[in-house]
mmCIF file of C-alpha atoms in Angstrom:
data_model
loop_
_atom_site.group_PDB
_atom_site.id
_atom_site.type_symbol
_atom_site.label_atom_id
_atom_site.label_comp_id
_atom_site.label_asym_id
_atom_site.label_seq_id
_atom_site.Cartn_x
_atom_site.Cartn_y
_atom_site.Cartn_z
ATOM 1 C CA MET A 1 -19.278 -26.626 -34.239
ATOM 2 C CA ILE A 2 -17.433 -24.816 -37.127
ATOM 3 C CA ALA A 3 -15.669 -26.829 -39.783
ATOM 4 C CA SER A 4 -14.221 -23.992 -41.742
ATOM 5 C CA ILE A 5 -14.595 -20.438 -42.810
ATOM 6 C CA LYS A 6 -13.860 -18.999 -46.274
ATOM 7 C CA LEU A 7 -13.048 -15.083 -46.361
ATOM 8 C CA ASP A 8 -12.918 -13.249 -49.684
ATOM 9 C CA ASN A 9 -11.934 -9.584 -49.408
ATOM 10 C CA PHE A 10 -13.114 -9.294 -45.785
ATOM 11 C CA THR A 11 -11.184 -6.487 -43.888
ATOM 12 C CA VAL A 12 -7.421 -7.443 -44.139
ATOM 13 C CA PHE A 13 -7.974 -10.763 -45.771
ATOM 14 C CA GLY A 14 -7.654 -11.433 -49.542
ATOM 15 C CA SER A 15 -9.038 -14.955 -50.147
ATOM 16 C CA GLU A 16 -8.505 -17.438 -47.300
ATOM 17 C CA THR A 17 -9.971 -20.721 -46.328
ATOM 18 C CA ILE A 18 -9.413 -21.541 -42.673
ATOM 19 C CA GLU A 19 -10.161 -24.912 -41.187
ATOM 20 C CA PHE A 20 -10.896 -25.810 -37.534
ATOM 21 C CA SER A 21 -10.572 -28.965 -35.625
ATOM 22 C CA ASP A 22 -13.114 -30.254 -33.262
ATOM 23 C CA GLY A 23 -10.906 -29.773 -30.412
ATOM 24 C CA MET A 24 -8.515 -26.792 -29.707
ATOM 25 C CA ASN A 25 -7.817 -24.157 -32.270
ATOM 26 C CA LEU A 26 -5.144 -21.441 -31.503
ATOM 27 C CA ILE A 27 -4.772 -18.360 -33.853
ATOM 28 C CA ALA A 28 -1.621 -16.427 -33.484
ATOM 29 C CA GLY A 29 -0.155 -13.341 -35.523
ATOM 30 C CA GLU A 30 1.169 -9.799 -34.962
ATOM 31 C CA ASN A 31 -1.093 -6.954 -34.330
ATOM 32 C CA GLY A 32 -3.354 -5.991 -37.406
ATOM 33 C CA THR A 33 -3.376 -9.378 -38.981
ATOM 34 C CA GLY A 34 -7.112 -10.011 -38.272
ATOM 35 C CA LYS A 35 -7.130 -12.335 -35.344
ATOM 36 C CA SER A 36 -10.090 -10.633 -33.587
ATOM 37 C CA HIS A 37 -11.735 -10.008 -36.924
ATOM 38 C CA LEU A 38 -11.591 -13.688 -37.720
ATOM 39 C CA LEU A 39 -12.937 -14.601 -34.329
ATOM 40 C CA LYS A 40 -15.742 -12.151 -34.473
ATOM 41 C CA VAL A 41 -17.095 -12.693 -38.099
ATOM 42 C CA ALA A 42 -17.015 -16.617 -37.323
ATOM 43 C CA TYR A 43 -18.923 -15.984 -34.090
ATOM 44 C CA ALA A 44 -21.371 -13.408 -35.748
ATOM 45 C CA ALA A 45 -22.187 -15.836 -38.524
ATOM 46 C CA PHE A 46 -22.550 -18.866 -36.186
ATOM 47 C CA GLU A 47 -24.532 -16.905 -33.590
ATOM 48 C CA ALA A 48 -27.019 -15.366 -36.006
ATOM 49 C CA THR A 49 -27.449 -18.582 -37.984
ATOM 50 C CA TRP A 50 -27.808 -20.698 -34.969
ATOM 51 C CA ARG A 51 -30.278 -18.423 -33.221
ATOM 52 C CA THR A 52 -32.531 -18.087 -36.312
ATOM 53 C CA TYR A 53 -32.659 -21.923 -36.946
ATOM 54 C CA ARG A 54 -33.445 -22.252 -33.128
ATOM 55 C CA GLN A 55 -36.278 -19.912 -33.150
ATOM 56 C CA ALA A 56 -37.751 -21.518 -36.362
ATOM 57 C CA SER A 57 -37.556 -24.856 -34.693
ATOM 58 C CA LEU A 58 -39.118 -23.535 -31.517
ATOM 59 C CA LEU A 59 -41.913 -22.023 -33.454
ATOM 60 C CA ASN A 60 -42.471 -25.272 -35.360
ATOM 61 C CA THR A 61 -42.416 -27.394 -32.224
ATOM 62 C CA ALA A 62 -43.772 -25.054 -29.617
ATOM 63 C CA SER A 63 -44.416 -27.815 -27.244
ATOM 64 C CA THR A 64 -40.810 -29.043 -27.147
ATOM 65 C CA ALA A 65 -38.311 -27.281 -24.665
ATOM 66 C CA ILE A 66 -34.988 -27.191 -26.309
ATOM 67 C CA SER A 67 -32.123 -25.632 -24.324
ATOM 68 C CA LYS A 68 -29.221 -23.788 -25.870
ATOM 69 C CA ALA A 69 -27.015 -26.693 -25.100
ATOM 70 C CA GLY A 70 -29.301 -29.192 -26.919
ATOM 71 C CA ASP A 71 -30.637 -32.469 -25.401
ATOM 72 C CA GLU A 72 -30.307 -36.154 -26.125
ATOM 73 C CA ALA A 73 -33.343 -36.154 -28.408
ATOM 74 C CA SER A 74 -32.081 -33.325 -30.681
ATOM 75 C CA THR A 75 -28.658 -33.074 -32.126
ATOM 76 C CA ALA A 76 -29.407 -30.517 -34.622
ATOM 77 C CA TYR A 77 -32.102 -28.032 -35.839
ATOM 78 C CA SER A 78 -33.481 -29.042 -39.068
ATOM 79 C CA VAL A 79 -36.391 -26.492 -39.512
ATOM 80 C CA SER A 80 -35.043 -23.999 -41.850
ATOM 81 C CA PRO A 81 -35.894 -20.245 -41.207
ATOM 82 C CA SER A 82 -37.014 -17.799 -43.919
ATOM 83 C CA ARG A 83 -34.202 -16.445 -45.936
ATOM 84 C CA GLU A 84 -35.362 -13.029 -45.161
ATOM 85 C CA ALA A 85 -35.031 -13.711 -41.306
ATOM 86 C CA LEU A 86 -31.659 -15.130 -41.613
ATOM 87 C CA GLN A 87 -30.458 -12.362 -43.842
ATOM 88 C CA LYS A 88 -31.597 -9.849 -41.273
ATOM 89 C CA ALA A 89 -30.090 -11.625 -38.389
ATOM 90 C CA LEU A 90 -26.705 -11.934 -40.090
ATOM 91 C CA ALA A 91 -26.707 -8.204 -40.884
ATOM 92 C CA GLU A 92 -27.764 -7.115 -37.381
ATOM 93 C CA LYS A 93 -25.060 -9.455 -35.809
ATOM 94 C CA LEU A 94 -22.370 -8.079 -37.936
ATOM 95 C CA ASP A 95 -23.289 -4.631 -37.082
ATOM 96 C CA GLY A 96 -23.629 -5.401 -33.398
ATOM 97 C CA VAL A 97 -20.322 -7.240 -33.013
ATOM 98 C CA PHE A 98 -18.052 -5.030 -35.218
ATOM 99 C CA LYS A 99 -19.753 -1.567 -34.654
ATOM 100 C CA PRO A 100 -18.786 -0.204 -38.210
ATOM 101 C CA GLU A 101 -20.192 3.046 -39.589
ATOM 102 C CA SER A 102 -21.836 0.800 -42.142
ATOM 103 C CA ILE A 103 -21.491 -2.863 -43.145
ATOM 104 C CA GLY A 104 -19.624 -1.920 -46.321
ATOM 105 C CA ARG A 105 -16.782 -0.799 -44.147
ATOM 106 C CA LEU A 106 -16.000 -4.308 -43.610
ATOM 107 C CA CYS A 107 -14.950 -4.960 -47.219
ATOM 108 C CA GLY A 108 -11.168 -5.138 -47.962
ATOM 109 C CA LYS A 109 -9.539 -1.895 -48.935
ATOM 110 C CA GLY A 110 -8.982 -1.175 -52.779
ATOM 111 C CA ARG A 111 -9.876 1.202 -55.398
ATOM 112 C CA GLY A 112 -13.429 1.579 -56.611
ATOM 113 C CA ARG A 113 -16.327 -0.557 -55.491
ATOM 114 C CA GLN A 114 -15.350 -3.597 -53.496
ATOM 115 C CA SER A 115 -17.366 -6.602 -52.337
ATOM 116 C CA SER A 116 -16.786 -9.237 -49.581
ATOM 117 C CA THR A 117 -18.140 -12.665 -49.339
ATOM 118 C CA VAL A 118 -17.994 -14.998 -46.226
ATOM 119 C CA SER A 119 -18.923 -18.625 -46.021
ATOM 120 C CA VAL A 120 -19.049 -20.596 -42.824
ATOM 121 C CA PHE A 121 -19.291 -24.534 -43.021
ATOM 122 C CA PHE A 122 -20.638 -26.271 -39.863
ATOM 123 C CA LYS A 123 -19.889 -29.720 -38.811
ATOM 124 C CA LYS A 124 -23.621 -30.696 -39.195
ATOM 125 C CA SER A 125 -24.140 -29.399 -42.732
ATOM 126 C CA ALA A 126 -22.556 -29.915 -46.144
ATOM 127 C CA THR A 127 -23.920 -26.568 -47.144
ATOM 128 C CA PRO A 128 -22.552 -23.298 -45.509
ATOM 129 C CA VAL A 129 -24.155 -20.153 -44.658
ATOM 130 C CA THR A 130 -22.843 -17.689 -47.390
ATOM 131 C CA PHE A 131 -23.322 -13.982 -47.305
ATOM 132 C CA SER A 132 -21.837 -10.866 -49.163
ATOM 133 C CA PHE A 133 -21.922 -7.255 -49.130
ATOM 134 C CA ALA A 134 -20.355 -4.271 -51.086
ATOM 135 C CA THR A 135 -18.571 -1.124 -49.954
ATOM 136 C CA ASN A 136 -21.924 0.778 -50.446
ATOM 137 C CA SER A 137 -23.913 -1.640 -48.209
ATOM 138 C CA LYS A 138 -25.349 0.389 -45.382
ATOM 139 C CA SER A 139 -27.137 -2.253 -43.077
ATOM 140 C CA SER A 140 -27.877 -5.349 -45.217
ATOM 141 C CA VAL A 141 -26.148 -8.320 -46.589
ATOM 142 C CA GLY A 142 -27.018 -10.647 -49.488
ATOM 143 C CA LEU A 143 -27.656 -14.352 -48.715
ATOM 144 C CA SER A 144 -26.379 -17.001 -51.240
ATOM 145 C CA THR A 145 -26.629 -20.416 -49.377
ATOM 146 C CA ILE A 146 -28.086 -21.644 -46.074
ATOM 147 C CA PRO A 147 -27.232 -24.913 -44.154
ATOM 148 C CA GLU A 148 -29.820 -27.752 -44.481
ATOM 149 C CA GLU A 149 -29.522 -28.069 -40.621
ATOM 150 C CA MET A 150 -27.909 -26.315 -37.762
ATOM 151 C CA GLU A 151 -25.945 -27.404 -34.608
ATOM 152 C CA SER A 152 -28.133 -27.790 -31.489
ATOM 153 C CA SER A 153 -25.373 -25.963 -29.496
ATOM 154 C CA GLY A 154 -24.734 -22.420 -29.777
ATOM 155 C CA PRO A 155 -21.436 -20.439 -29.656
ATOM 156 C CA VAL A 156 -20.192 -18.341 -26.593
ATOM 157 C CA PHE A 157 -17.595 -15.413 -27.283
ATOM 158 C CA ILE A 158 -15.341 -14.613 -24.451
ATOM 159 C CA PRO A 159 -13.786 -11.012 -24.989
ATOM 160 C CA THR A 160 -10.503 -9.913 -23.563
ATOM 161 C CA ARG A 161 -12.181 -8.271 -20.550
ATOM 162 C CA GLU A 162 -13.594 -10.408 -17.778
ATOM 163 C CA VAL A 163 -17.369 -9.973 -17.609
ATOM 164 C CA LEU A 164 -18.586 -12.297 -14.604
ATOM 165 C CA THR A 165 -18.509 -9.397 -12.070
ATOM 166 C CA LEU A 166 -19.950 -6.854 -14.550
ATOM 167 C CA TYR A 167 -22.762 -8.693 -16.163
ATOM 168 C CA PRO A 168 -25.758 -6.999 -14.513
ATOM 169 C CA GLU A 169 -24.503 -3.521 -15.148
ATOM 170 C CA ILE A 170 -23.553 -4.318 -18.829
ATOM 171 C CA ILE A 171 -27.133 -5.502 -19.543
ATOM 172 C CA SER A 172 -28.687 -2.518 -17.798
ATOM 173 C CA LEU A 173 -26.341 -0.159 -19.393
ATOM 174 C CA ILE A 174 -26.765 -1.462 -22.929
ATOM 175 C CA LYS A 175 -30.505 -1.677 -22.553
ATOM 176 C CA ARG A 176 -30.707 2.007 -21.311
ATOM 177 C CA SER A 177 -28.269 3.669 -23.704
ATOM 178 C CA THR A 178 -26.631 3.673 -27.057
ATOM 179 C CA ILE A 179 -23.195 2.957 -25.685
ATOM 180 C CA GLN A 180 -20.868 1.870 -28.452
ATOM 181 C CA ILE A 181 -19.727 -1.477 -26.973
ATOM 182 C CA ASP A 182 -19.565 -4.485 -29.142
ATOM 183 C CA GLU A 183 -22.332 -6.902 -28.761
ATOM 184 C CA THR A 184 -20.027 -9.898 -27.637
ATOM 185 C CA TYR A 185 -20.171 -8.316 -24.186
ATOM 186 C CA PHE A 186 -23.892 -8.088 -24.189
ATOM 187 C CA ASP A 187 -24.404 -11.639 -25.461
ATOM 188 C CA LEU A 188 -21.884 -13.113 -22.789
ATOM 189 C CA ALA A 189 -23.671 -11.030 -20.050
ATOM 190 C CA VAL A 190 -27.053 -12.558 -21.206
ATOM 191 C CA ASP A 191 -25.705 -15.944 -21.150
ATOM 192 C CA LEU A 192 -24.327 -15.456 -17.679
ATOM 193 C CA ALA A 193 -27.790 -14.216 -16.390
ATOM 194 C CA GLY A 194 -29.300 -17.676 -17.098
ATOM 195 C CA PRO A 195 -30.256 -19.587 -14.007
ATOM 196 C CA LEU A 196 -28.608 -22.902 -12.958
ATOM 197 C CA SER A 197 -29.539 -26.064 -14.471
ATOM 198 C CA LYS A 198 -31.325 -28.573 -12.380
ATOM 199 C CA GLY A 199 -31.774 -32.424 -12.093
ATOM 200 C CA PRO A 200 -30.120 -34.637 -14.636
ATOM 201 C CA ARG A 201 -28.620 -31.781 -16.597
ATOM 202 C CA LEU A 202 -26.669 -30.567 -13.724
ATOM 203 C CA LYS A 203 -25.133 -34.011 -13.139
ATOM 204 C CA GLU A 204 -24.243 -34.222 -16.872
ATOM 205 C CA VAL A 205 -21.969 -31.206 -16.740
ATOM 206 C CA ALA A 206 -20.084 -32.355 -13.626
ATOM 207 C CA GLU A 207 -17.246 -34.000 -15.760
ATOM 208 C CA PHE A 208 -16.949 -30.634 -17.621
ATOM 209 C CA VAL A 209 -16.716 -28.507 -14.475
ATOM 210 C CA GLY A 210 -14.507 -30.687 -12.518
ATOM 211 C CA PRO A 211 -11.231 -29.673 -14.284
ATOM 212 C CA LEU A 212 -12.163 -25.930 -13.811
ATOM 213 C CA GLU A 213 -12.845 -26.326 -10.195
ATOM 214 C CA GLU A 214 -9.561 -28.085 -9.652
ATOM 215 C CA ALA A 215 -7.815 -25.162 -11.490
ATOM 216 C CA MET A 216 -9.838 -22.626 -9.412
ATOM 217 C CA LYS A 217 -9.236 -24.566 -6.100
ATOM 218 C CA GLY A 218 -12.894 -23.948 -5.361
ATOM 219 C CA LYS A 219 -16.549 -23.982 -6.426
ATOM 220 C CA ILE A 220 -18.603 -21.164 -7.919
ATOM 221 C CA ARG A 221 -21.664 -20.067 -6.078
ATOM 222 C CA VAL A 222 -24.206 -17.415 -6.917
ATOM 223 C CA GLU A 223 -26.538 -15.463 -4.681
ATOM 224 C CA GLY A 224 -28.784 -13.040 -6.591
ATOM 225 C CA SER A 225 -26.445 -11.458 -9.093
ATOM 226 C CA ARG A 226 -23.220 -11.848 -7.169
ATOM 227 C CA PHE A 227 -20.756 -14.677 -7.661
ATOM 228 C CA TYR A 228 -18.614 -16.276 -4.853
ATOM 229 C CA LEU A 229 -15.673 -18.749 -4.862
ATOM 230 C CA VAL A 230 -16.038 -21.164 -2.121
ATOM 231 C CA SER A 231 -12.885 -22.873 -1.148
ATOM 232 C CA GLU A 232 -12.239 -25.458 1.364
ATOM 233 C CA GLY A 233 -10.292 -23.898 4.434
ATOM 234 C CA LYS A 234 -10.689 -20.387 2.969
ATOM 235 C CA GLY A 235 -14.619 -20.116 3.025
ATOM 236 C CA ARG A 236 -16.529 -17.803 0.682
ATOM 237 C CA MET A 237 -14.849 -15.001 -1.244
ATOM 238 C CA GLU A 238 -16.632 -12.363 -3.377
ATOM 239 C CA MET A 239 -15.641 -12.732 -7.142
ATOM 240 C CA PRO A 240 -14.278 -9.346 -7.405
ATOM 241 C CA LEU A 241 -11.634 -10.092 -4.767
ATOM 242 C CA VAL A 242 -10.522 -13.112 -6.722
ATOM 243 C CA ALA A 243 -7.638 -13.156 -9.281
ATOM 244 C CA GLU A 244 -8.757 -12.379 -12.729
ATOM 245 C CA GLY A 245 -7.511 -15.610 -14.105
ATOM 246 C CA VAL A 246 -9.636 -17.478 -11.575
ATOM 247 C CA ARG A 247 -12.525 -15.287 -12.424
ATOM 248 C CA LYS A 248 -12.277 -16.118 -16.198
ATOM 249 C CA LEU A 249 -12.299 -19.987 -15.313
ATOM 250 C CA ALA A 250 -15.245 -19.449 -12.971
ATOM 251 C CA MET A 251 -17.095 -17.635 -15.900
ATOM 252 C CA ILE A 252 -16.691 -20.772 -18.047
ATOM 253 C CA ALA A 253 -17.613 -22.919 -15.066
ATOM 254 C CA TYR A 254 -20.946 -21.047 -14.601
ATOM 255 C CA LEU A 255 -21.811 -21.120 -18.303
ATOM 256 C CA LEU A 256 -21.592 -24.822 -18.193
ATOM 257 C CA LEU A 257 -23.611 -24.975 -14.958
ATOM 258 C CA ASN A 258 -26.436 -22.891 -16.468
ATOM 259 C CA GLY A 259 -26.631 -24.700 -19.821
ATOM 260 C CA SER A 260 -25.078 -21.939 -21.967
ATOM 261 C CA LEU A 261 -22.222 -24.347 -22.724
ATOM 262 C CA GLY A 262 -22.386 -28.154 -23.293
ATOM 263 C CA SER A 263 -21.225 -30.844 -25.524
ATOM 264 C CA ARG A 264 -20.567 -29.657 -29.137
ATOM 265 C CA SER A 265 -20.545 -26.025 -28.075
ATOM 266 C CA THR A 266 -17.978 -23.711 -29.481
ATOM 267 C CA ILE A 267 -16.102 -21.072 -27.314
ATOM 268 C CA PHE A 268 -14.628 -18.272 -29.095
ATOM 269 C CA TRP A 269 -11.841 -16.616 -26.729
ATOM 270 C CA ASP A 270 -10.114 -13.393 -27.742
ATOM 271 C CA GLU A 271 -6.654 -13.470 -25.978
ATOM 272 C CA PRO A 272 -7.074 -15.699 -23.015
ATOM 273 C CA GLU A 273 -3.713 -14.638 -21.748
ATOM 274 C CA THR A 274 -4.788 -10.996 -20.984
ATOM 275 C CA ASN A 275 -3.813 -9.907 -17.391
ATOM 276 C CA LEU A 276 -2.645 -13.441 -16.465
ATOM 277 C CA ASN A 277 0.689 -14.500 -15.164
ATOM 278 C CA PRO A 278 2.328 -17.776 -16.531
ATOM 279 C CA LYS A 279 1.293 -19.801 -13.532
ATOM 280 C CA LEU A 280 -2.487 -19.057 -14.051
ATOM 281 C CA LEU A 281 -2.045 -19.205 -17.718
ATOM 282 C CA LYS A 282 -0.753 -22.753 -17.361
ATOM 283 C CA GLU A 283 -4.106 -23.560 -15.425
ATOM 284 C CA VAL A 284 -6.220 -21.999 -18.283
ATOM 285 C CA ALA A 285 -4.319 -24.010 -20.913
ATOM 286 C CA ARG A 286 -4.853 -27.305 -18.911
ATOM 287 C CA SER A 287 -8.549 -26.483 -18.325
ATOM 288 C CA LEU A 288 -9.275 -25.666 -21.994
ATOM 289 C CA VAL A 289 -7.530 -28.891 -23.301
ATOM 290 C CA ALA A 290 -9.631 -30.804 -20.718
ATOM 291 C CA LEU A 291 -12.808 -29.155 -22.019
ATOM 292 C CA SER A 292 -11.892 -29.830 -25.641
ATOM 293 C CA GLU A 293 -11.406 -33.517 -24.725
ATOM 294 C CA HIS A 294 -15.014 -33.385 -23.288
ATOM 295 C CA GLY A 295 -16.467 -32.360 -26.725
ATOM 296 C CA ILE A 296 -16.354 -28.589 -26.687
ATOM 297 C CA GLN A 297 -14.644 -26.789 -29.472
ATOM 298 C CA ILE A 298 -12.324 -24.024 -28.563
ATOM 299 C CA ILE A 299 -11.270 -21.252 -31.005
ATOM 300 C CA ALA A 300 -8.851 -18.697 -29.372
ATOM 301 C CA ALA A 301 -6.733 -15.778 -30.591
ATOM 302 C CA THR A 302 -3.553 -15.255 -28.810
ATOM 303 C CA HIS A 303 -0.243 -13.313 -28.746
ATOM 304 C CA SER A 304 1.339 -15.727 -26.173
ATOM 305 C CA HIS A 305 3.860 -18.274 -27.287
ATOM 306 C CA PHE A 306 3.947 -19.606 -23.793
ATOM 307 C CA PHE A 307 0.186 -20.254 -23.854
ATOM 308 C CA MET A 308 0.432 -22.095 -27.312
ATOM 309 C CA LYS A 309 3.378 -24.242 -26.160
ATOM 310 C CA GLU A 310 1.607 -24.888 -22.858
ATOM 311 C CA VAL A 311 -1.580 -26.192 -24.744
ATOM 312 C CA GLU A 312 0.636 -28.390 -26.992
ATOM 313 C CA ILE A 313 2.378 -29.864 -23.769
ATOM 314 C CA GLN A 314 -1.017 -30.493 -22.046
ATOM 315 C CA ARG A 315 -2.453 -32.036 -25.222
ATOM 316 C CA SER A 316 0.699 -34.192 -25.691
ATOM 317 C CA ARG A 317 -0.059 -35.833 -22.220
ATOM 318 C CA GLN A 318 -3.249 -37.309 -23.478
ATOM 319 C CA LYS A 319 -2.656 -40.701 -25.311
ATOM 320 C CA ALA A 320 -5.685 -40.097 -27.552
ATOM 321 C CA GLY A 321 -8.165 -37.367 -27.910
ATOM 322 C CA LYS A 322 -9.246 -34.266 -29.865
ATOM 323 C CA ASP A 323 -6.764 -32.747 -32.326
ATOM 324 C CA ILE A 324 -5.215 -29.306 -31.784
ATOM 325 C CA ARG A 325 -4.790 -26.861 -34.755
ATOM 326 C CA PHE A 326 -2.370 -23.948 -34.708
ATOM 327 C CA ILE A 327 -3.324 -21.149 -37.165
ATOM 328 C CA ASN A 328 -0.812 -18.437 -37.892
ATOM 329 C CA LEU A 329 -1.782 -15.030 -39.712
ATOM 330 C CA PHE A 330 0.868 -13.159 -41.346
ATOM 331 C CA PHE A 331 1.194 -10.166 -43.936
ATOM 332 C CA GLY A 332 2.131 -11.005 -47.411
ATOM 333 C CA GLU A 333 3.954 -8.609 -49.731
ATOM 334 C CA ASP A 334 0.683 -7.211 -51.095
ATOM 335 C CA ASP A 335 -0.307 -6.348 -47.520
ATOM 336 C CA HIS A 336 -3.045 -8.824 -47.569
ATOM 337 C CA VAL A 337 -3.017 -11.428 -44.605
ATOM 338 C CA TYR A 338 -2.394 -15.146 -45.286
ATOM 339 C CA GLN A 339 -2.405 -18.079 -43.075
ATOM 340 C CA GLU A 340 -0.448 -21.181 -42.358
ATOM 341 C CA SER A 341 -1.667 -24.057 -40.066
ATOM 342 C CA GLY A 342 -0.611 -27.314 -38.483
ATOM 343 C CA ALA A 343 -1.027 -29.811 -35.748
ATOM 344 C CA ALA A 344 2.129 -28.723 -33.989
ATOM 345 C CA LEU A 345 3.903 -25.303 -33.363
ATOM 346 C CA SER A 346 6.906 -26.584 -35.371
ATOM 347 C CA ASP A 347 4.678 -26.703 -38.424
ATOM 348 C CA LEU A 348 4.436 -22.949 -38.430
ATOM 349 C CA ASP A 349 7.097 -20.706 -40.064
ATOM 350 C CA HIS A 350 6.001 -17.115 -39.095
ATOM 351 C CA ILE A 351 5.215 -17.163 -35.394
ATOM 352 C CA ALA A 352 5.714 -13.444 -34.486
ATOM 353 C CA ALA A 353 5.767 -13.884 -30.752
ATOM 354 C CA LEU A 354 8.645 -16.661 -31.083
ATOM 355 C CA ASP A 355 10.397 -14.428 -33.415
ATOM 356 C CA GLU A 356 10.537 -11.675 -30.972
ATOM 357 C CA ILE A 357 11.709 -13.895 -28.095
ATOM 358 C CA LEU A 358 14.591 -15.163 -30.274
ATOM 359 C CA SER A 359 15.350 -11.556 -31.278
ATOM 360 C CA GLN A 360 15.480 -10.518 -27.665
ATOM 361 C CA ASP A 361 17.844 -13.253 -26.869
ATOM 362 C CA ASP A 362 20.001 -12.087 -29.671
ATOM 363 C CA ARG A 363 20.038 -8.598 -28.397
ATOM 364 C CA ASP A 364 20.828 -9.720 -24.842
ATOM 365 C CA GLN A 365 23.770 -11.849 -26.153
ATOM 366 C CA ALA A 366 25.120 -8.964 -28.097
ATOM 367 C CA LEU A 367 24.783 -6.577 -25.260
ATOM 368 C CA PHE A 368 26.709 -9.200 -22.914
ATOM 369 C CA TYR A 369 29.620 -9.356 -25.498
ATOM 370 C CA GLU A 370 29.755 -5.589 -25.834
ATOM 371 C CA THR A 371 30.390 -5.238 -22.184
ATOM 372 C CA VAL A 372 32.933 -7.980 -21.581
#
C-alpha cells in the first residue's frame, strides 16, 4: 500500500505531497490537471520497486514460493535489491508507462534546465523510494533513497479500456511489435493470464469475490483464454456479449481468483465510470467500497461527481471501516496544479464536475425564465 507521494516539478505539478488512506481514494479534477499522471507515476514507482524487491527476495530464498498476493508467513520483502537494479527498473517502468520521447520530458515546463524529483512512501517503510531526473535525461533516473522493506502485495493498474476480452491479443501484439501502447495494458494482460489459485488460497478470496459476483449477478468462468459469465437461470454467456460495466467487475473478480490481487494489494483505476450508465456505476461503487473494507487499497481518478457521491453514500452505510479520502486537483494562477483533500466531498472547494452541474442548472433556469 502507498502512504503518500511527493512530486516536485513533475509534469504539471509544482511541489505537492498527496496522502492516501488505506481504503478508498478518489482523485477528481478537470482535464489537464494530472489525474492520470498522478496514477501512473505512483503505479510505476510501486510496480518497479515491488517487483525488484520481490526478485531479490526470491533469489535470496529460492526454495520459498511467494505469490504476488503474499502469504501468511511473509508480510513484506526485506531483502534489498542492488541500487543499480532498482534504478534501472524505475527508469524502464516510467518509460513503459508514459511512453515519452525521453524521460526528461516528464519534467515540469520552464525556462532552462529543469529537474524533477518523486518520492513514494509505502505503508511498510519509513524510508521512501526517491528518484530524480532532469530535462536532458534520456533513459535513466538518479536514485536517492530506497525502502528498508517492501509490501508483499503488488499493485494492479486498470486503464480506461476494458482488457478482459482482449488480453491474449494484447500480449501477443506487444511481444511481436513496437506498438506505442502504454505498459499498463500489458501489465494487466499478464496478470489476467495467471491461472486460478487452488486449495486454501481459493477459499480465502471467497469473501473478496462475493460482493463482485452479487453485483455481476453471476460467476466468472474461464476456458482456455475465453471468459464466461455463468448466471442462474441464464446459463453461460461469452464475456464480449456482457455489458462493459459487468466485464470490469469480472476482471477484478478474476484477478482476485488467480492471486494477482489480495489483502493489502493496491488497485489503481483510471476513470471507472467510462462507458457505464449510473445503474452499473452504482454497483461498481458498492463493490469497490466492499473490497476496500476487506483490505484492498483503491486509488481511482474520476470525472464523475455521481460516482464520488455514490462511494460516499456506500461508505456511510458502514458503521466502521476504512477511511475514504477525496483528492481534488486544480490549476493555480501560476498554471501549476495544486491539491485539496478531505474525508468528505463537502471538504473540497473546487470540484469541477459539481461546478458544471450547478452551472447547467443555472443555465436551465435562465432559459426557463426567458421563455415565460
